[in-house]
Amino acid sequence: MTDALVMGQRPGLFDRLAQQPADALLAIIGLVNADPREDKIDLGVGVYKDAAGNTPILRAVKAAEKILLDTQETKTYLGSEGDVRFVALMKEMAFGAARARDERIVGLQTPGGCGALRLGAELIKATGSDARIFVGQPTWPNHVPLIGSVGLPFVDYPYYDKAAKAVTFDRMMDALEDAKAGDVVLLHGCCHNPTGADLSLDQWKAIAALVSERGLVPFIDFAYQGLGHGLEADAEGARLVVDAAEQALVAHSNDKNFGLYRERTGSLFVKGADAEQAKVIASNLTVMARTSWSMPPDHGAAIVRVVLDTPELAADWHAELKEMCARIRSLRSRIAASDPRLAYVEEQNGMFSMLPLSAEAITDLRTTESIYLAGSGRFNVAGLSDHNVDRFAAAVAKRL
Ligand code: PMP
């Protein structure tokens, strides 16, 4: 028998793999690229864009890269925790100076917010408990696949009513009544993706009370700190809930607030019941990181560290972050002012809002108006600019 025949008969390792669907959001990039119309508006993928439609490297980031280029002397391994100084800086950014000294909270650097979510999920799985993950609907489409990939079960809670354009807080609290001690509640720290609709401080307080009463474990996805109302204001709710909880997880990302996207810059923080337990948690996280990516990529974290440890660069970064926020706020105000039915957009935070449009209207926006948004109605506010925001608002209003 020839080799070719034997190969044809023998089952191959990969023969049983099924074709996977393309990521719906990334598919929009292809549609936008294929559209030759010059006035097309791309509101699909969630990256910040400036008024000219570019996603530039921040000034402070460029300056830090120059410093690294000139002064970095080695690329030797750092260890599974990543850049320890970076982690300390992020602990302070996420939790504030006082909690940064709290030994019950341990952290390590991860490949972006995604790496932090994944590692957090693995930690929960490793406990061997029957914890369920309560997840708001709608949520970021990658949450369930990413956290679910380790085999954790989910329970939905209603978060936002697209038609009513509001958080369904009472229904959310009703659904969380079913959570038992040790169950995990996934929450967005700020700038909810995909809706832009955040909890009010009073609502965060109610969740903090519930978490503490019931012994629930908040898992806070904190991917947009600083892009809502500033670094401190955006952290208020998350800090309240972490304070109230005996045990908690926070997945933090700098990919948005430093514009580092592809550099994969994030960190995971976990609060244990006491400092001793926190040490055990840290040792587990280190082993889990070691057995998955071994060590996180360095460059993004090194940039963030250099920026924050260099006073002039830190000041410039704060100014740039404020500029991003101000641009998003001004676009939100213009959309809100264009039609009373869009007034809600002004009250929301971060890069995203969700339009109460039908699937047909979203397709029609693409084909007739060259306006591209996600099938859910989510649009990236920062994808608009002063010269096309009115055309966008008018096109949407016609289809509401
Ligand atoms: N959580 C949410 C809600 C996000 O929108 C994103 C990024 N789109 C992430 C986490 C992951 O961020 P990163 O790029 O840092 O992995």
Tab-separated table of C-alpha atoms and ligand atoms in Angstrom:
chain	number	residue	atom	x	y	z
A	1	MET	CA	0.000	0.000	0.000
A	2	THR	CA	1.304	3.468	-0.822
A	3	ASP	CA	1.797	6.035	1.899
A	4	ALA	CA	-0.907	8.256	0.349
A	5	LEU	CA	-3.503	5.494	0.630
A	6	VAL	CA	-2.646	4.763	4.244
A	7	MET	CA	-2.906	8.485	5.062
A	8	GLY	CA	-6.312	8.685	3.351
A	9	GLN	CA	-7.721	5.805	5.428
A	10	ARG	CA	-6.269	6.685	8.785
A	11	PRO	CA	-8.329	9.148	10.859
A	12	GLY	CA	-6.317	12.339	11.409
A	13	LEU	CA	-6.117	14.215	14.699
A	14	PHE	CA	-7.840	17.332	13.377
A	15	ASP	CA	-10.488	15.620	11.224
A	16	ARG	CA	-13.238	16.095	13.797
A	17	LEU	CA	-12.805	19.823	14.287
A	18	ALA	CA	-15.811	21.830	13.123
A	19	GLN	CA	-15.544	25.165	11.341
A	20	GLN	CA	-16.155	28.022	13.820
A	21	PRO	CA	-18.200	31.124	13.018
A	22	ALA	CA	-16.262	34.360	12.489
A	23	ASP	CA	-16.443	36.936	15.306
A	24	ALA	CA	-19.477	39.081	14.454
A	25	LEU	CA	-17.800	42.356	15.469
A	26	LEU	CA	-14.574	41.634	13.620
A	27	ALA	CA	-16.675	40.761	10.567
A	28	ILE	CA	-17.891	44.375	10.544
A	29	ILE	CA	-14.290	45.469	9.875
A	30	GLY	CA	-14.428	43.474	6.628
A	31	LEU	CA	-17.736	45.077	5.626
A	32	VAL	CA	-16.405	48.583	6.333
A	33	ASN	CA	-13.215	47.934	4.374
A	34	ALA	CA	-15.209	46.653	1.408
A	35	ASP	CA	-17.443	49.763	1.322
A	36	PRO	CA	-15.985	52.266	-1.186
A	37	ARG	CA	-18.133	55.228	-0.029
A	38	GLU	CA	-15.946	58.008	1.341
A	39	ASP	CA	-18.386	59.192	3.990
A	40	LYS	CA	-18.757	55.761	5.642
A	41	ILE	CA	-18.962	55.813	9.430
A	42	ASP	CA	-17.405	52.896	11.325
A	43	LEU	CA	-18.934	52.541	14.787
A	44	GLY	CA	-18.304	48.812	15.106
A	45	VAL	CA	-15.055	47.884	16.785
A	46	GLY	CA	-14.503	49.272	20.299
A	47	VAL	CA	-11.390	51.387	20.046
A	48	TYR	CA	-11.113	55.080	20.850
A	49	LYS	CA	-10.780	57.326	17.817
A	50	ASP	CA	-9.808	60.987	17.712
A	51	ALA	CA	-11.659	63.672	15.764
A	52	ALA	CA	-9.797	62.648	12.592
A	53	GLY	CA	-10.920	59.034	12.986
A	54	ASN	CA	-7.496	57.733	14.033
A	55	THR	CA	-6.504	55.657	17.073
A	56	PRO	CA	-3.201	57.372	17.787
A	57	ILE	CA	-0.481	56.342	20.207
A	58	LEU	CA	-0.774	58.685	23.198
A	59	ARG	CA	1.999	61.289	23.607
A	60	ALA	CA	2.889	59.998	27.066
A	61	VAL	CA	3.076	56.446	25.713
A	62	LYS	CA	5.405	57.462	22.866
A	63	ALA	CA	7.626	59.332	25.324
A	64	ALA	CA	7.760	56.309	27.645
A	65	GLU	CA	8.642	54.058	24.703
A	66	LYS	CA	11.560	56.372	23.879
A	67	ILE	CA	12.754	56.181	27.480
A	68	LEU	CA	12.498	52.382	27.409
A	69	LEU	CA	14.354	52.211	24.107
A	70	ASP	CA	17.190	54.303	25.525
A	71	THR	CA	17.414	52.885	29.019
A	72	GLN	CA	16.139	49.309	29.084
A	73	GLU	CA	19.160	47.070	29.457
A	74	THR	CA	17.750	43.574	29.345
A	75	LYS	CA	14.799	41.576	28.110
A	76	THR	CA	15.405	38.754	30.541
A	77	TYR	CA	12.443	36.984	32.132
A	78	LEU	CA	10.570	38.806	34.870
A	79	GLY	CA	8.490	36.011	36.394
A	80	SER	CA	4.878	34.881	36.230
A	81	GLU	CA	3.652	37.874	38.266
A	82	GLY	CA	4.945	40.186	35.557
A	83	ASP	CA	6.141	43.696	36.410
A	84	VAL	CA	5.706	43.970	40.163
A	85	ARG	CA	5.930	47.781	40.231
A	86	PHE	CA	3.274	47.985	37.506
A	87	VAL	CA	1.001	45.749	39.579
A	88	ALA	CA	1.485	47.998	42.637
A	89	LEU	CA	0.615	51.064	40.561
A	90	MET	CA	-2.519	49.374	39.198
A	91	LYS	CA	-3.578	48.266	42.658
A	92	GLU	CA	-3.510	51.916	43.663
A	93	MET	CA	-5.283	53.045	40.485
A	94	ALA	CA	-8.079	50.504	40.845
A	95	PHE	CA	-8.564	50.584	44.620
A	96	GLY	CA	-7.147	53.941	45.817
A	97	ALA	CA	-4.139	54.588	48.039
A	98	ALA	CA	-5.571	53.192	51.290
A	99	ARG	CA	-6.677	49.834	49.878
A	100	ALA	CA	-3.400	49.560	47.957
A	101	ARG	CA	-1.865	48.656	51.340
A	102	ASP	CA	-4.524	46.045	52.084
A	103	GLU	CA	-2.746	42.696	52.276
A	104	ARG	CA	-6.000	40.849	51.676
A	105	ILE	CA	-5.841	42.053	48.047
A	106	VAL	CA	-3.225	40.365	45.857
A	107	GLY	CA	-2.601	40.882	42.173
A	108	LEU	CA	-0.514	39.997	39.162
A	109	GLN	CA	0.000	41.254	35.634
A	110	THR	CA	-1.987	39.537	32.886
A	111	PRO	CA	-2.164	39.649	29.084
A	112	GLY	CA	-4.860	42.347	28.960
A	113	GLY	CA	-8.244	42.362	30.620
A	114	CYS	CA	-9.039	39.137	28.754
A	115	GLY	CA	-6.130	37.378	30.452
A	116	ALA	CA	-7.346	38.682	33.812
A	117	LEU	CA	-10.895	37.426	33.202
A	118	ARG	CA	-9.597	34.047	32.097
A	119	LEU	CA	-7.251	33.673	35.072
A	120	GLY	CA	-10.022	34.750	37.454
A	121	ALA	CA	-12.288	32.105	35.943
A	122	GLU	CA	-9.589	29.466	36.355
A	123	LEU	CA	-9.110	30.433	39.998
A	124	ILE	CA	-12.836	30.042	40.657
A	125	LYS	CA	-12.823	26.691	38.865
A	126	ALA	CA	-9.775	25.512	40.827
A	127	THR	CA	-11.615	25.959	44.134
A	128	GLY	CA	-13.726	22.947	43.166
A	129	SER	CA	-16.841	24.708	44.460
A	130	ASP	CA	-20.142	24.617	42.604
A	131	ALA	CA	-20.116	28.394	42.213
A	132	ARG	CA	-22.302	29.795	39.445
A	133	ILE	CA	-21.506	32.974	37.584
A	134	PHE	CA	-24.399	35.452	37.535
A	135	VAL	CA	-24.035	37.456	34.342
A	136	GLY	CA	-26.033	40.522	33.277
A	137	GLN	CA	-27.894	40.583	29.971
A	138	PRO	CA	-26.777	42.047	27.743
A	139	THR	CA	-23.059	41.898	28.402
A	140	TRP	CA	-19.828	42.033	26.403
A	141	PRO	CA	-20.197	39.123	23.921
A	142	ASN	CA	-16.836	37.633	24.944
A	143	HIS	CA	-17.703	37.340	28.655
A	144	VAL	CA	-19.547	34.034	28.571
A	145	PRO	CA	-17.233	32.279	26.055
A	146	LEU	CA	-14.110	33.523	27.870
A	147	ILE	CA	-15.157	32.780	31.449
A	148	GLY	CA	-17.183	29.734	30.366
A	149	SER	CA	-14.177	28.193	28.621
A	150	VAL	CA	-12.971	26.791	31.938
A	151	GLY	CA	-16.315	25.061	32.461
A	152	LEU	CA	-18.177	27.330	34.871
A	153	PRO	CA	-22.007	27.449	34.783
A	154	PHE	CA	-23.860	30.736	34.195
A	155	VAL	CA	-27.116	32.198	35.423
A	156	ASP	CA	-28.435	35.269	33.569
A	157	TYR	CA	-29.739	38.352	35.309
A	158	PRO	CA	-31.564	41.109	33.405
A	159	TYR	CA	-29.426	44.261	33.280
A	160	TYR	CA	-30.696	46.601	30.603
A	161	ASP	CA	-33.907	47.098	28.659
A	162	LYS	CA	-32.983	48.193	25.158
A	163	ALA	CA	-36.467	49.483	24.298
A	164	ALA	CA	-36.843	51.355	27.597
A	165	LYS	CA	-33.216	52.549	27.299
A	166	ALA	CA	-32.615	51.968	31.011
A	167	VAL	CA	-30.955	49.658	33.541
A	168	THR	CA	-33.516	47.156	34.879
A	169	PHE	CA	-32.236	47.443	38.414
A	170	ASP	CA	-35.261	46.005	40.234
A	171	ARG	CA	-35.285	42.956	37.985
A	172	MET	CA	-31.539	42.592	38.421
A	173	MET	CA	-31.878	42.591	42.218
A	174	ASP	CA	-34.781	40.108	42.046
A	175	ALA	CA	-32.664	37.733	39.972
A	176	LEU	CA	-29.701	38.085	42.352
A	177	GLU	CA	-31.984	36.975	45.189
A	178	ASP	CA	-31.446	33.462	43.806
A	179	ALA	CA	-27.682	33.625	44.317
A	180	LYS	CA	-26.317	31.642	47.241
A	181	ALA	CA	-23.166	32.154	49.302
A	182	GLY	CA	-20.098	31.639	47.148
A	183	ASP	CA	-21.868	32.393	43.872
A	184	VAL	CA	-20.095	34.940	41.695
A	185	VAL	CA	-21.679	38.138	40.333
A	186	LEU	CA	-20.049	39.530	37.217
A	187	LEU	CA	-20.279	43.337	37.163
A	188	HIS	CA	-18.894	46.035	34.872
A	189	GLY	CA	-16.822	48.504	36.918
A	190	CYS	CA	-17.806	51.433	34.687
A	191	CYS	CA	-18.601	52.317	31.072
A	192	HIS	CA	-20.783	49.254	30.552
A	193	ASN	CA	-20.111	47.416	27.318
A	194	PRO	CA	-22.318	47.192	25.226
A	195	THR	CA	-24.891	49.621	26.663
A	196	GLY	CA	-22.995	52.557	28.252
A	197	ALA	CA	-25.574	52.382	31.062
A	198	ASP	CA	-23.845	52.237	34.449
A	199	LEU	CA	-25.260	51.702	37.919
A	200	SER	CA	-25.851	54.794	40.064
A	201	LEU	CA	-23.949	55.075	43.331
A	202	ASP	CA	-27.120	54.201	45.259
A	203	GLN	CA	-27.521	51.083	43.142
A	204	TRP	CA	-23.895	50.110	43.787
A	205	LYS	CA	-24.608	50.563	47.512
A	206	ALA	CA	-27.593	48.219	47.269
A	207	ILE	CA	-25.426	45.626	45.533
A	208	ALA	CA	-22.710	46.053	48.158
A	209	ALA	CA	-25.310	45.379	50.859
A	210	LEU	CA	-26.602	42.287	49.057
A	211	VAL	CA	-23.101	40.928	48.467
A	212	SER	CA	-22.193	41.350	52.113
A	213	GLU	CA	-25.482	39.938	53.441
A	214	ARG	CA	-25.403	36.875	51.187
A	215	GLY	CA	-21.686	36.157	50.997
A	216	LEU	CA	-21.634	36.634	47.221
A	217	VAL	CA	-18.354	37.078	45.350
A	218	PRO	CA	-18.223	40.080	43.007
A	219	PHE	CA	-16.117	39.635	39.875
A	220	ILE	CA	-15.661	43.145	38.519
A	221	ASP	CA	-14.582	43.665	34.939
A	222	PHE	CA	-12.817	47.034	35.033
A	223	ALA	CA	-11.718	47.608	31.439
A	224	TYR	CA	-12.510	51.326	31.021
A	225	GLN	CA	-11.365	53.116	34.192
A	226	GLY	CA	-11.077	56.832	33.489
A	227	LEU	CA	-13.172	56.913	30.338
A	228	GLY	CA	-16.450	57.731	32.099
A	229	HIS	CA	-16.095	60.504	34.688
A	230	GLY	CA	-12.390	60.149	35.516
A	231	LEU	CA	-10.206	57.615	37.300
A	232	GLU	CA	-11.528	58.177	40.827
A	233	ALA	CA	-15.222	58.648	40.053
A	234	ASP	CA	-15.244	55.589	37.798
A	235	ALA	CA	-13.887	53.409	40.611
A	236	GLU	CA	-16.345	54.444	43.326
A	237	GLY	CA	-18.931	51.711	42.804
A	238	ALA	CA	-16.396	48.918	42.378
A	239	ARG	CA	-14.549	49.972	45.548
A	240	LEU	CA	-17.794	49.988	47.575
A	241	VAL	CA	-18.599	46.459	46.468
A	242	VAL	CA	-15.066	45.150	47.057
A	243	ASP	CA	-15.120	46.685	50.563
A	244	ALA	CA	-18.422	44.979	51.308
A	245	ALA	CA	-17.343	41.592	50.024
A	246	GLU	CA	-15.271	39.158	52.008
A	247	GLN	CA	-13.836	37.761	48.781
A	248	ALA	CA	-13.771	39.428	45.355
A	249	LEU	CA	-12.037	39.513	41.970
A	250	VAL	CA	-11.216	42.541	39.796
A	251	ALA	CA	-10.031	42.188	36.185
A	252	HIS	CA	-8.342	45.469	35.232
A	253	SER	CA	-7.160	46.656	31.831
A	254	ASN	CA	-4.985	49.521	30.591
A	255	ASP	CA	-5.635	48.729	26.961
A	256	LYS	CA	-8.289	51.448	26.706
A	257	ASN	CA	-7.173	54.114	29.167
A	258	PHE	CA	-3.590	54.060	27.821
A	259	GLY	CA	-4.587	53.204	24.237
A	260	LEU	CA	-2.355	50.111	24.373
A	261	TYR	CA	-4.812	47.610	22.853
A	262	ARG	CA	-2.439	45.228	21.074
A	263	GLU	CA	0.164	45.435	23.829
A	264	ARG	CA	-2.169	43.369	26.047
A	265	THR	CA	-1.803	45.239	29.319
A	266	GLY	CA	-3.873	44.139	32.278
A	267	SER	CA	-3.903	42.848	35.816
A	268	LEU	CA	-6.007	40.623	38.031
A	269	PHE	CA	-6.639	41.421	41.691
A	270	VAL	CA	-8.224	39.023	44.144
A	271	LYS	CA	-9.359	39.781	47.674
A	272	GLY	CA	-9.133	36.949	50.164
A	273	ALA	CA	-10.812	36.637	53.546
A	274	ASP	CA	-7.545	37.541	55.298
A	275	ALA	CA	-3.874	38.137	54.511
A	276	GLU	CA	-3.018	34.444	54.981
A	277	GLN	CA	-5.649	33.348	52.488
A	278	ALA	CA	-4.511	36.081	50.099
A	279	LYS	CA	-1.025	34.517	50.099
A	280	VAL	CA	-2.509	31.156	49.162
A	281	ILE	CA	-4.524	32.808	46.395
A	282	ALA	CA	-1.400	34.568	45.079
A	283	SER	CA	0.498	31.279	44.953
A	284	ASN	CA	-2.328	29.663	43.003
A	285	LEU	CA	-2.485	32.564	40.553
A	286	THR	CA	1.255	32.361	39.961
A	287	VAL	CA	1.081	28.644	39.171
A	288	MET	CA	-1.928	29.153	36.869
A	289	ALA	CA	-0.164	31.919	34.983
A	290	ARG	CA	2.953	29.770	34.724
A	291	THR	CA	1.008	26.866	33.270
A	292	SER	CA	-0.862	28.970	30.697
A	293	TRP	CA	1.158	31.920	29.314
A	294	SER	CA	4.085	31.532	31.698
A	295	MET	CA	4.701	35.282	31.776
A	296	PRO	CA	2.692	38.235	30.504
A	297	PRO	CA	4.083	40.368	27.640
A	298	ASP	CA	6.166	43.156	29.163
A	299	HIS	CA	6.060	46.163	26.879
A	300	GLY	CA	2.623	47.615	27.721
A	301	ALA	CA	3.109	47.275	31.464
A	302	ALA	CA	6.597	48.791	31.225
A	303	ILE	CA	5.110	51.790	29.386
A	304	VAL	CA	2.409	52.290	32.016
A	305	ARG	CA	5.010	52.030	34.790
A	306	VAL	CA	7.340	54.560	33.160
A	307	VAL	CA	4.483	56.987	32.497
A	308	LEU	CA	3.171	56.854	36.051
A	309	ASP	CA	6.637	56.976	37.644
A	310	THR	CA	7.659	60.029	35.579
A	311	PRO	CA	5.734	63.053	36.895
A	312	GLU	CA	5.698	65.024	33.608
A	313	LEU	CA	4.513	61.989	31.655
A	314	ALA	CA	1.913	61.133	34.277
A	315	ALA	CA	0.552	64.690	34.072
A	316	ASP	CA	0.447	64.512	30.280
A	317	TRP	CA	-1.335	61.145	30.361
A	318	HIS	CA	-3.940	62.516	32.784
A	319	ALA	CA	-4.496	65.401	30.360
A	320	GLU	CA	-4.831	63.042	27.399
A	321	LEU	CA	-7.280	60.821	29.280
A	322	LYS	CA	-9.348	63.929	30.098
A	323	GLU	CA	-9.292	64.932	26.423
A	324	MET	CA	-10.610	61.494	25.403
A	325	CYS	CA	-13.391	61.760	27.994
A	326	ALA	CA	-14.288	65.283	26.964
A	327	ARG	CA	-14.512	64.314	23.296
A	328	ILE	CA	-16.812	61.383	24.073
A	329	ARG	CA	-18.965	63.603	26.342
A	330	SER	CA	-19.288	66.289	23.705
A	331	LEU	CA	-20.375	63.752	21.062
A	332	ARG	CA	-22.887	62.279	23.506
A	333	SER	CA	-24.333	65.758	24.143
A	334	ARG	CA	-24.696	66.430	20.410
A	335	ILE	CA	-26.493	63.124	19.828
A	336	ALA	CA	-28.766	63.751	22.831
A	337	ALA	CA	-29.616	67.276	21.685
A	338	SER	CA	-30.561	66.072	18.186
A	339	ASP	CA	-33.740	64.220	19.193
A	340	PRO	CA	-35.545	63.754	22.537
A	341	ARG	CA	-35.647	60.001	21.893
A	342	LEU	CA	-31.834	59.996	22.006
A	343	ALA	CA	-31.568	62.133	25.166
A	344	TYR	CA	-30.554	59.048	27.194
A	345	VAL	CA	-27.204	58.870	25.373
A	346	GLU	CA	-25.940	61.871	27.356
A	347	GLU	CA	-26.436	60.155	30.714
A	348	GLN	CA	-24.353	57.146	29.761
A	349	ASN	CA	-20.632	56.577	30.076
A	350	GLY	CA	-17.678	55.393	28.077
A	351	MET	CA	-17.340	54.525	24.449
A	352	PHE	CA	-20.599	52.668	23.889
A	353	SER	CA	-24.322	53.200	23.684
A	354	MET	CA	-27.048	50.950	22.402
A	355	LEU	CA	-29.675	52.086	19.916
A	356	PRO	CA	-33.185	50.595	20.148
A	357	LEU	CA	-33.152	49.679	16.453
A	358	SER	CA	-34.422	46.561	14.707
A	359	ALA	CA	-32.038	44.231	12.858
A	360	GLU	CA	-33.545	45.501	9.578
A	361	ALA	CA	-32.852	49.120	10.533
A	362	ILE	CA	-29.227	48.256	11.381
A	363	THR	CA	-28.782	46.542	8.007
A	364	ASP	CA	-30.464	49.482	6.286
A	365	LEU	CA	-28.072	51.912	8.029
A	366	ARG	CA	-25.186	49.916	6.553
A	367	THR	CA	-26.506	49.613	3.020
A	368	THR	CA	-28.239	52.979	2.608
A	369	GLU	CA	-26.177	55.275	4.820
A	370	SER	CA	-22.757	53.541	5.125
A	371	ILE	CA	-23.148	53.599	8.908
A	372	TYR	CA	-21.794	50.456	10.558
A	373	LEU	CA	-22.732	49.358	14.061
A	374	ALA	CA	-23.017	46.022	15.834
A	375	GLY	CA	-26.072	43.844	15.235
A	376	SER	CA	-27.115	44.421	18.869
A	377	GLY	CA	-27.493	48.166	18.211
A	378	ARG	CA	-24.277	48.932	20.082
A	379	PHE	CA	-22.312	51.779	18.577
A	380	ASN	CA	-18.905	53.211	19.407
A	381	VAL	CA	-19.565	56.874	20.246
A	382	ALA	CA	-15.862	57.645	19.770
A	383	GLY	CA	-16.118	56.471	16.165
A	384	LEU	CA	-18.042	59.675	15.369
A	385	SER	CA	-16.562	63.072	14.653
A	386	ASP	CA	-17.823	66.637	14.610
A	387	HIS	CA	-18.439	66.544	10.873
A	388	ASN	CA	-20.580	63.381	10.797
A	389	VAL	CA	-22.347	63.230	14.183
A	390	ASP	CA	-25.367	65.175	12.888
A	391	ARG	CA	-25.717	62.957	9.810
A	392	PHE	CA	-25.519	59.907	12.109
A	393	ALA	CA	-28.122	61.251	14.544
A	394	ALA	CA	-30.527	62.156	11.717
A	395	ALA	CA	-30.121	58.745	10.059
A	396	VAL	CA	-30.824	56.995	13.371
A	397	ALA	CA	-33.800	59.226	14.255
A	398	LYS	CA	-35.426	58.349	10.912
A	399	ARG	CA	-35.348	54.671	11.870
A	400	LEU	CA	-36.358	54.793	15.559
B	1	PMP	N1	-13.974	43.624	29.233
B	1	PMP	C1	-14.702	44.401	28.443
B	1	PMP	C2	-16.067	44.787	28.880
B	1	PMP	C3	-14.180	44.839	27.231
B	1	PMP	O1	-14.918	45.617	26.442
B	1	PMP	C4	-12.878	44.451	26.855
B	1	PMP	C5	-12.256	44.876	25.562
B	1	PMP	N2	-13.086	44.989	24.494
B	1	PMP	C6	-12.154	43.635	27.720
B	1	PMP	C7	-12.736	43.248	28.905
B	1	PMP	C8	-10.784	43.114	27.388
B	1	PMP	O2	-9.851	44.076	27.269
B	1	PMP	P1	-8.354	43.736	26.806
B	1	PMP	O3	-8.231	44.236	25.416
B	1	PMP	O4	-7.513	44.471	27.777
B	1	PMP	O5	-8.170	42.261	26.895
